[in-house]
Coordinates of N, CA, C and O in Angstrom, one line a residue:
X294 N 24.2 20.1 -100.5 CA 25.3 21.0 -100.3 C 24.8 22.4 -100.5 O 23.9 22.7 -101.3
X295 N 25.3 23.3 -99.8 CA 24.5 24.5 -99.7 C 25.8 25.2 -100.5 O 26.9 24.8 -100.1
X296 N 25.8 26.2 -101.7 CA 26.4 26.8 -102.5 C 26.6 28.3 -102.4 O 27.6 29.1 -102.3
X297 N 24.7 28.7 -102.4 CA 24.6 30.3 -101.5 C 23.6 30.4 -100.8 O 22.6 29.7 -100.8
X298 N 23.9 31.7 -100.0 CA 23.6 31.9 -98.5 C 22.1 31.5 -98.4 O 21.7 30.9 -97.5
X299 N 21.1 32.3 -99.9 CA 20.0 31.9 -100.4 C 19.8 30.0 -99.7 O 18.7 29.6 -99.2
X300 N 20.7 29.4 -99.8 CA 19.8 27.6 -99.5 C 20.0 27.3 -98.6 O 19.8 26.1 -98.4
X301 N 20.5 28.5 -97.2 CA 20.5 27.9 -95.8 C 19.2 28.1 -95.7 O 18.4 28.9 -96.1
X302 N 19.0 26.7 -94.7 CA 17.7 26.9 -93.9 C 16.9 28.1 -93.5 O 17.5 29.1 -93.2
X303 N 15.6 28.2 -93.4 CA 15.0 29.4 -93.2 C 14.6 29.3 -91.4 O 14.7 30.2 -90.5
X304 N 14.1 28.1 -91.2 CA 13.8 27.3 -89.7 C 14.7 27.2 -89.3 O 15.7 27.1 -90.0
X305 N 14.9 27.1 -87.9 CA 15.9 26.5 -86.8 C 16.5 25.2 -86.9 O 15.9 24.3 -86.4
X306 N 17.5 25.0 -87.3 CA 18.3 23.7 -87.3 C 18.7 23.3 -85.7 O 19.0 24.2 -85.0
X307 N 18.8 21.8 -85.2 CA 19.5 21.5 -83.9 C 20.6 22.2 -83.2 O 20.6 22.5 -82.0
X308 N 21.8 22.6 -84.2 CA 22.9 23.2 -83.8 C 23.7 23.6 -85.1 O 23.5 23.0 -86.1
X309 N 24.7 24.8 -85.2 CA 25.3 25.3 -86.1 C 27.0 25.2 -85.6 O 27.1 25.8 -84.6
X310 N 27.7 24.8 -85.9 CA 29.1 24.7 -85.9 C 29.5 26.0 -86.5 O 29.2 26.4 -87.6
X311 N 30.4 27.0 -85.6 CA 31.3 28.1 -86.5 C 31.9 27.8 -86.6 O 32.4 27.6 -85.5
X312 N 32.6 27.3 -87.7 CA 34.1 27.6 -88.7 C 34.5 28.3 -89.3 O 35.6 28.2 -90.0
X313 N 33.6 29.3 -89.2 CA 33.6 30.4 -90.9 C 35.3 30.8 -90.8 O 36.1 30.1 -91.4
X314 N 35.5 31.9 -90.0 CA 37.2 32.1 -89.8 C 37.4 31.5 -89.1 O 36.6 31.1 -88.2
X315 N 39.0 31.0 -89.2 CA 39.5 30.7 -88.5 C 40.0 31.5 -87.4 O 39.5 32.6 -87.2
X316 N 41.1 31.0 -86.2 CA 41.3 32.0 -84.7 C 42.3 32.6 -85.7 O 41.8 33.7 -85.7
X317 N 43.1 32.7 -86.4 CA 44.2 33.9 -87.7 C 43.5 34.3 -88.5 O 44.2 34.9 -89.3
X318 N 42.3 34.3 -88.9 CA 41.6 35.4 -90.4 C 40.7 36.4 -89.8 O 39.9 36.2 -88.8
X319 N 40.8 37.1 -90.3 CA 40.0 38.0 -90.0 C 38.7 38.7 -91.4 O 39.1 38.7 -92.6
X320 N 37.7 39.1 -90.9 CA 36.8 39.6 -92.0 C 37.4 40.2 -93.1 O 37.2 40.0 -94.3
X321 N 38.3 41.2 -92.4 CA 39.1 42.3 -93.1 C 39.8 42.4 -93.5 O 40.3 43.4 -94.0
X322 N 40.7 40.8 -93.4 CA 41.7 40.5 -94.3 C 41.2 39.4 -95.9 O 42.1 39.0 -96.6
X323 N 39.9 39.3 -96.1 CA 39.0 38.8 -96.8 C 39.2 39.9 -98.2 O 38.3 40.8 -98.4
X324 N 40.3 39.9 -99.0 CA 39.5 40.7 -100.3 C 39.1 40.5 -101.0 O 38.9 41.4 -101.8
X325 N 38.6 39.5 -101.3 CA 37.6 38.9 -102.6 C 36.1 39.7 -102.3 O 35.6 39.4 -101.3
X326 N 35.6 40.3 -102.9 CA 34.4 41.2 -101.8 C 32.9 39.5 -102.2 O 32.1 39.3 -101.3
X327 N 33.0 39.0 -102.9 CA 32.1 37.5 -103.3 C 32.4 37.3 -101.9 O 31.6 37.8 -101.1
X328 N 33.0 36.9 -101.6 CA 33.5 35.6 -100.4 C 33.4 36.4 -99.3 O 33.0 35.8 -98.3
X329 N 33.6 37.6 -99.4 CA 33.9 38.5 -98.0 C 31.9 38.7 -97.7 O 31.6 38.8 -96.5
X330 N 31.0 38.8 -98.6 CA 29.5 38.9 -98.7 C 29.0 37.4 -98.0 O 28.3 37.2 -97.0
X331 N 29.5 36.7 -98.8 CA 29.0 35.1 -98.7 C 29.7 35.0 -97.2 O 28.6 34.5 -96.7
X332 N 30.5 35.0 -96.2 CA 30.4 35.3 -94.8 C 29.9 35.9 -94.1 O 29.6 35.4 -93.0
X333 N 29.7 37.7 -94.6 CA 29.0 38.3 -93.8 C 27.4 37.7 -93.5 O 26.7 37.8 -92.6
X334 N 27.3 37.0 -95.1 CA 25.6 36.5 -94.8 C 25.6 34.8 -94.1 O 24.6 34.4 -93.7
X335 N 26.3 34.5 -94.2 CA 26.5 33.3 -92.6 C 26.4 33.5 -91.4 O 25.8 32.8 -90.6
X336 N 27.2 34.5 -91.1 CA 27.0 35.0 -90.1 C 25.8 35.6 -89.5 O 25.5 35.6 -88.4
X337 N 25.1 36.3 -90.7 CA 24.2 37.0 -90.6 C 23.0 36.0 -90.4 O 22.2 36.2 -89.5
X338 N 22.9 35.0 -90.9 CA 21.8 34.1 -90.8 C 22.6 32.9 -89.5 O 21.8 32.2 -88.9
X339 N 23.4 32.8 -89.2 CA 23.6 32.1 -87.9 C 22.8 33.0 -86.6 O 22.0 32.6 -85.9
X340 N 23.5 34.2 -86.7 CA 22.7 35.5 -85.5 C 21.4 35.1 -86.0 O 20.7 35.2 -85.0
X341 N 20.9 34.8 -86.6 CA 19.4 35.1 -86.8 C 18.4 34.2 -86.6 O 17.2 34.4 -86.3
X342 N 19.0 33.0 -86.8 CA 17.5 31.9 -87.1 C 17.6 31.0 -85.8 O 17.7 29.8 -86.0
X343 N 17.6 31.4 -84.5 CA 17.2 31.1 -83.5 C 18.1 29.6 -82.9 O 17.5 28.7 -82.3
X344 N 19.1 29.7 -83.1 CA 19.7 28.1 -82.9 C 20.9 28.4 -82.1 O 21.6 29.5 -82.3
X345 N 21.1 27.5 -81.3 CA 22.4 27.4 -80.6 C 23.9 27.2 -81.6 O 24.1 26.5 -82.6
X346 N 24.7 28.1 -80.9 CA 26.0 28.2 -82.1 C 27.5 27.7 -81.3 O 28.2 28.4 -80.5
X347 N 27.7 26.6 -81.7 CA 29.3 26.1 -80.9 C 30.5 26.8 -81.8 O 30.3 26.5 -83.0
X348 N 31.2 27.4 -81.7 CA 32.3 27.9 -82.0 C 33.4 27.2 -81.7 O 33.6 26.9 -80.5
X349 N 34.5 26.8 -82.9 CA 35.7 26.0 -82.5 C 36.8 27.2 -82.7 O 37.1 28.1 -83.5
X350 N 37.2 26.9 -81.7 CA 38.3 27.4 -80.9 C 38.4 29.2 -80.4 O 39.0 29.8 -79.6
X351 N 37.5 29.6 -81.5 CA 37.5 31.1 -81.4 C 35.6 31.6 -82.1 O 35.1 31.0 -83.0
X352 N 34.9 32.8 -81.3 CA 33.9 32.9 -82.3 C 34.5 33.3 -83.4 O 35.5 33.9 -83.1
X353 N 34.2 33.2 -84.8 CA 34.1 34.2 -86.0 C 33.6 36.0 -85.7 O 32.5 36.6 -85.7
X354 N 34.7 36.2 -85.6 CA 34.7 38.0 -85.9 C 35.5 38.3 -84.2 O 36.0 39.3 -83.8
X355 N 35.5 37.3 -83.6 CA 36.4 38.2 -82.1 C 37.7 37.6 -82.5 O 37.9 36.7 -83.2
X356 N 38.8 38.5 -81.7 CA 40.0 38.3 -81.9 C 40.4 37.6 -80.6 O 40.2 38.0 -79.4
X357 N 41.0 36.2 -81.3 CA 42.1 35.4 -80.4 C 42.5 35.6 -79.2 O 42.1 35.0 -78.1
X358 N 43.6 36.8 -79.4 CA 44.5 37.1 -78.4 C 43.9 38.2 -77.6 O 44.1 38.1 -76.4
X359 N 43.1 39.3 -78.1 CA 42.8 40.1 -77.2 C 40.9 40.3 -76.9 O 40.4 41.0 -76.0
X360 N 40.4 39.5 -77.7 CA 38.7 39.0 -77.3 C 37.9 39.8 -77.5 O 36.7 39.7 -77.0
X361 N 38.6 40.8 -78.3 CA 37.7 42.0 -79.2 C 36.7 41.8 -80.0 O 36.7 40.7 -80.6
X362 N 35.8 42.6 -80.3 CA 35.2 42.2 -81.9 C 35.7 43.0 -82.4 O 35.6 44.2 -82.1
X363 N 36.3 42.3 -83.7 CA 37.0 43.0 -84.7 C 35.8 43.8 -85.9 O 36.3 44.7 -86.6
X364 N 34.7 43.5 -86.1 CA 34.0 44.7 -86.3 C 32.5 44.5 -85.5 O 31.9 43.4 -85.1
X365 N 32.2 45.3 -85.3 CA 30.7 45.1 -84.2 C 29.5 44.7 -84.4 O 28.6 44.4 -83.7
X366 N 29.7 44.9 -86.4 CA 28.9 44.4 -87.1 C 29.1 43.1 -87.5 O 27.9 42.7 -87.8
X367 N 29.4 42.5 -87.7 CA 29.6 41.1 -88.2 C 30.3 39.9 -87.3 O 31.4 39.5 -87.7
X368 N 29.8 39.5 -86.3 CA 30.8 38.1 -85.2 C 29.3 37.4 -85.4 O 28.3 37.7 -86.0
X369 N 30.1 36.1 -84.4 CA 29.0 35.5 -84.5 C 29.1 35.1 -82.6 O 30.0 34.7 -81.8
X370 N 27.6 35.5 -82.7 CA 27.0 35.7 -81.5 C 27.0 34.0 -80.7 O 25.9 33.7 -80.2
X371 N 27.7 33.3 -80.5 CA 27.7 31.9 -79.7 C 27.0 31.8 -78.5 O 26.4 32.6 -77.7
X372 N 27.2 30.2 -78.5 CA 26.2 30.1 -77.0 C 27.6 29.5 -76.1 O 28.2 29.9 -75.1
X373 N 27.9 28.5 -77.1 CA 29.7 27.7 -76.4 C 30.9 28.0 -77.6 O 30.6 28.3 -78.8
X374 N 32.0 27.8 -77.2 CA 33.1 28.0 -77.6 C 33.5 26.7 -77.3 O 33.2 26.3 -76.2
X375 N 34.3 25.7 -78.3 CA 35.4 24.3 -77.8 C 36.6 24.9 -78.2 O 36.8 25.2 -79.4
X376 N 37.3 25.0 -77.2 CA 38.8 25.4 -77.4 C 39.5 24.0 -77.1 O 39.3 23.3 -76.1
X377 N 40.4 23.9 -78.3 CA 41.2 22.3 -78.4 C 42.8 22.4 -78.1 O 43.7 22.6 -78.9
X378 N 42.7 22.2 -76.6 CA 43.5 21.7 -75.7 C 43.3 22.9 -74.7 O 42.6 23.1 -73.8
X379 N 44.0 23.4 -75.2 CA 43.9 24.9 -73.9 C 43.0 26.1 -74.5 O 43.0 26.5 -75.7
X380 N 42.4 26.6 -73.6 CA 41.5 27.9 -74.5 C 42.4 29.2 -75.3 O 43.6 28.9 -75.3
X381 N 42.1 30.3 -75.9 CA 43.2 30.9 -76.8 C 43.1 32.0 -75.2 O 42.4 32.0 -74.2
X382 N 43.9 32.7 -75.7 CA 44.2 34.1 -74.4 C 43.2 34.9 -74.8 O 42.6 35.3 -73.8
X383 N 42.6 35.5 -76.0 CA 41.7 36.6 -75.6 C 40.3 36.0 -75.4 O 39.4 36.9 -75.5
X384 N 39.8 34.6 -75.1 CA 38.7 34.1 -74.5 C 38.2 34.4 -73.3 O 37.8 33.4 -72.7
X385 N 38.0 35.8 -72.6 CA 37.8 35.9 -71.5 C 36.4 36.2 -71.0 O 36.2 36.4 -69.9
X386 N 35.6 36.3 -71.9 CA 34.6 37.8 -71.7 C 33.1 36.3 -72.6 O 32.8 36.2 -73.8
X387 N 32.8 35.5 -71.5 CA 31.3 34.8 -71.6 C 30.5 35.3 -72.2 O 29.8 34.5 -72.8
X388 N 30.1 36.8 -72.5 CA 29.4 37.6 -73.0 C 29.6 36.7 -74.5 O 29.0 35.9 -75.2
X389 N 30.8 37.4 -74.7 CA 31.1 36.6 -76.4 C 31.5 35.4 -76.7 O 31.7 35.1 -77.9
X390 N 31.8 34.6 -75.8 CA 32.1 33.4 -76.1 C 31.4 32.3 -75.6 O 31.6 31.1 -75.8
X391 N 30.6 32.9 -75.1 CA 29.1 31.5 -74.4 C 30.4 31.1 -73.2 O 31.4 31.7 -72.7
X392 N 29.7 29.5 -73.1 CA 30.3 28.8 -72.4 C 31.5 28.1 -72.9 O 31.7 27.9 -74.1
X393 N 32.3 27.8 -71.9 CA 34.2 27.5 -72.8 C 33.7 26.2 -72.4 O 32.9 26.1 -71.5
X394 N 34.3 24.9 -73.4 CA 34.4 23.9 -73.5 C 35.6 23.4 -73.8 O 36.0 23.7 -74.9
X395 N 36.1 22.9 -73.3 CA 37.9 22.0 -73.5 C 37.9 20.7 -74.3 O 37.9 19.6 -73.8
X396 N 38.0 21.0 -75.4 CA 38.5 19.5 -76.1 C 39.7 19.3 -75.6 O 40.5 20.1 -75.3
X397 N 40.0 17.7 -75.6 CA 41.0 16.8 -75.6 C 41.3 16.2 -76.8 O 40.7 15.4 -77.3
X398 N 42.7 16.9 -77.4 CA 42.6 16.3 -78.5 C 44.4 15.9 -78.8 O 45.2 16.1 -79.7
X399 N 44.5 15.1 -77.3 CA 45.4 14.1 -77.7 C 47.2 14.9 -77.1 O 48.2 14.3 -77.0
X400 N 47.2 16.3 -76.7 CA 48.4 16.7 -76.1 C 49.0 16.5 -75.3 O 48.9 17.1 -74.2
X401 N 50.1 15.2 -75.4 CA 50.5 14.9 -74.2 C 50.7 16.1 -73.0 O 50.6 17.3 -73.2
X402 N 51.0 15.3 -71.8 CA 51.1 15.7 -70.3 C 52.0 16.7 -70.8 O 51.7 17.9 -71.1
X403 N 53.5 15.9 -70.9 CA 54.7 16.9 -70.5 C 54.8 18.0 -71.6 O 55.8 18.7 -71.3
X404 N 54.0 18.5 -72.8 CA 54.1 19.9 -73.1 C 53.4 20.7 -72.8 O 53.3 21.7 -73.5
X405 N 52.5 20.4 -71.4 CA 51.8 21.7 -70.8 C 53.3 22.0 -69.5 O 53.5 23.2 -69.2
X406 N 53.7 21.3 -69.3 CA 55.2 21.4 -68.5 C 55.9 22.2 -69.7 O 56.2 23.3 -69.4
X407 N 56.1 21.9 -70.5 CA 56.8 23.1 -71.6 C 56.4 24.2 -71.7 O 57.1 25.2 -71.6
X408 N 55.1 24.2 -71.8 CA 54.4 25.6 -72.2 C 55.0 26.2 -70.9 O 55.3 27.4 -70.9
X409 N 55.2 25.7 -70.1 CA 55.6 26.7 -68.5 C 54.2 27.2 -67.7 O 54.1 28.2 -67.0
X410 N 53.5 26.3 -68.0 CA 52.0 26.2 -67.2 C 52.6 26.2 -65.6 O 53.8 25.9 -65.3
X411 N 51.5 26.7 -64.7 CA 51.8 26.1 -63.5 C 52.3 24.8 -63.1 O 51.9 23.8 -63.6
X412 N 53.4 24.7 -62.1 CA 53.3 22.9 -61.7 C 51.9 22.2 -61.3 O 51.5 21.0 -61.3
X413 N 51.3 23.3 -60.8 CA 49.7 22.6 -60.1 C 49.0 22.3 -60.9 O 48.2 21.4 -60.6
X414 N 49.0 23.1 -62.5 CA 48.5 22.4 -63.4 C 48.2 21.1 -64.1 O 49.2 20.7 -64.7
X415 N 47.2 20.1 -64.2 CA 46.9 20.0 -64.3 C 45.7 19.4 -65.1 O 44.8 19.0 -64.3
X416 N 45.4 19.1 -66.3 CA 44.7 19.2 -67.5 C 43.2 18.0 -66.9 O 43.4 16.8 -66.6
X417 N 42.3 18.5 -66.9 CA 40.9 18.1 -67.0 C 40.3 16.9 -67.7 O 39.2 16.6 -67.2
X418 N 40.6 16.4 -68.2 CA 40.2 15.1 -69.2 C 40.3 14.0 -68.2 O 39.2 13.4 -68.3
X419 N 41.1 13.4 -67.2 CA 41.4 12.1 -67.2 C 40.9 11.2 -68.0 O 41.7 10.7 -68.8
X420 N 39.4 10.7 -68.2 CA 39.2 9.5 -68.9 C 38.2 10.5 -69.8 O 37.7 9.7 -70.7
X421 N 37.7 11.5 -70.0 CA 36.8 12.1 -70.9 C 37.7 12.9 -72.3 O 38.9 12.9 -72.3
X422 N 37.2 13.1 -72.8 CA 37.7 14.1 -74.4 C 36.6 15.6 -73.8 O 37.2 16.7 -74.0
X423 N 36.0 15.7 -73.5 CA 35.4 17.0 -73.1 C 35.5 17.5 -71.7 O 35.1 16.7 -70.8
X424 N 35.9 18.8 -71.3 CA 35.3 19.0 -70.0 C 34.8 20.6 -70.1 O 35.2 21.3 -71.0
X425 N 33.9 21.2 -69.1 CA 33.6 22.4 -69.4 C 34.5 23.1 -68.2 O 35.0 22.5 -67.3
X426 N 34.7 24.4 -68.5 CA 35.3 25.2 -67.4 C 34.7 26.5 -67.3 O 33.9 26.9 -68.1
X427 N 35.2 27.0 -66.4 CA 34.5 28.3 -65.8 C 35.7 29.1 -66.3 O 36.9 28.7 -66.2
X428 N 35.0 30.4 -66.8 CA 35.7 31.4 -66.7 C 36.0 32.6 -65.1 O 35.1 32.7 -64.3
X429 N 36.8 33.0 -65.1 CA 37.3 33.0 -63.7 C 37.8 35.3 -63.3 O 38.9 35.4 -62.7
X430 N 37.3 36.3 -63.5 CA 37.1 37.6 -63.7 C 38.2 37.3 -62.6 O 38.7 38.2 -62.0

């Protein structure tokens, strides 16, 4: 169990999962300044030690809805993004979000008919739980 930032790996690990924030926290809503260090240095050592980074549902430090980085110093630099079910709205910009990945995780049909999706819509899975998609300028 890694406790502080000191006992992450110094070599390249296979792959790093972001979770640090969630797609609603933000760095700067972090006041504990302990906790708010102990992320910046995750982050800091994720950008750093040479490894591919999947990001779920959003990177750590861009914002959701509008796909900003919320500070320029501290995100995490991804290679893919798994957004689970539908991607978030401010996912637009590959630069920061690597490649988009579509989990399946179980949303029936008829509430993408709710959401007021296209009728041509559609959802990607038939018999898979993953698919990738293109982002589309």
């Amino acid at each position: 169990m890694i406790i502080i930032i000191e006992d992450l790996p110094t070599k390249a690990v296979d792959i790093i999962v972001d979770g640090i924030l969630g797609a609603s926290q933000y760095l700067d809503n972090i006041k504990d300044d302990n906790q708010k260090k102990c992320i910046i240095g995750m982050m800091d050592w994720a950008n750093g030690i040479q490894t591919p980074v999947v990001s779920l549902e959003c990177p750590s430090g861009i914002h959701p809805n509008t796909g900003e980085i919320i500070d320029k110093n501290h995100y995490i630099r991804t290679k893919w993004t798994l957004a689970l079910g539908l991607p978030l709205r401010g996912l637009t910009d590959s630069d920061l979000t690597g490649g988009i990945l579509l989990g399946d995780i179980g949303i029936p049909k008829t509430i993408y008919k709710t959401l007021g999706l296209k009728p041509s819509y559609h959802h990607p899975f038939a018999d898979k739980y993953l698919a990738s998609i293109e982002l589309l300028k």
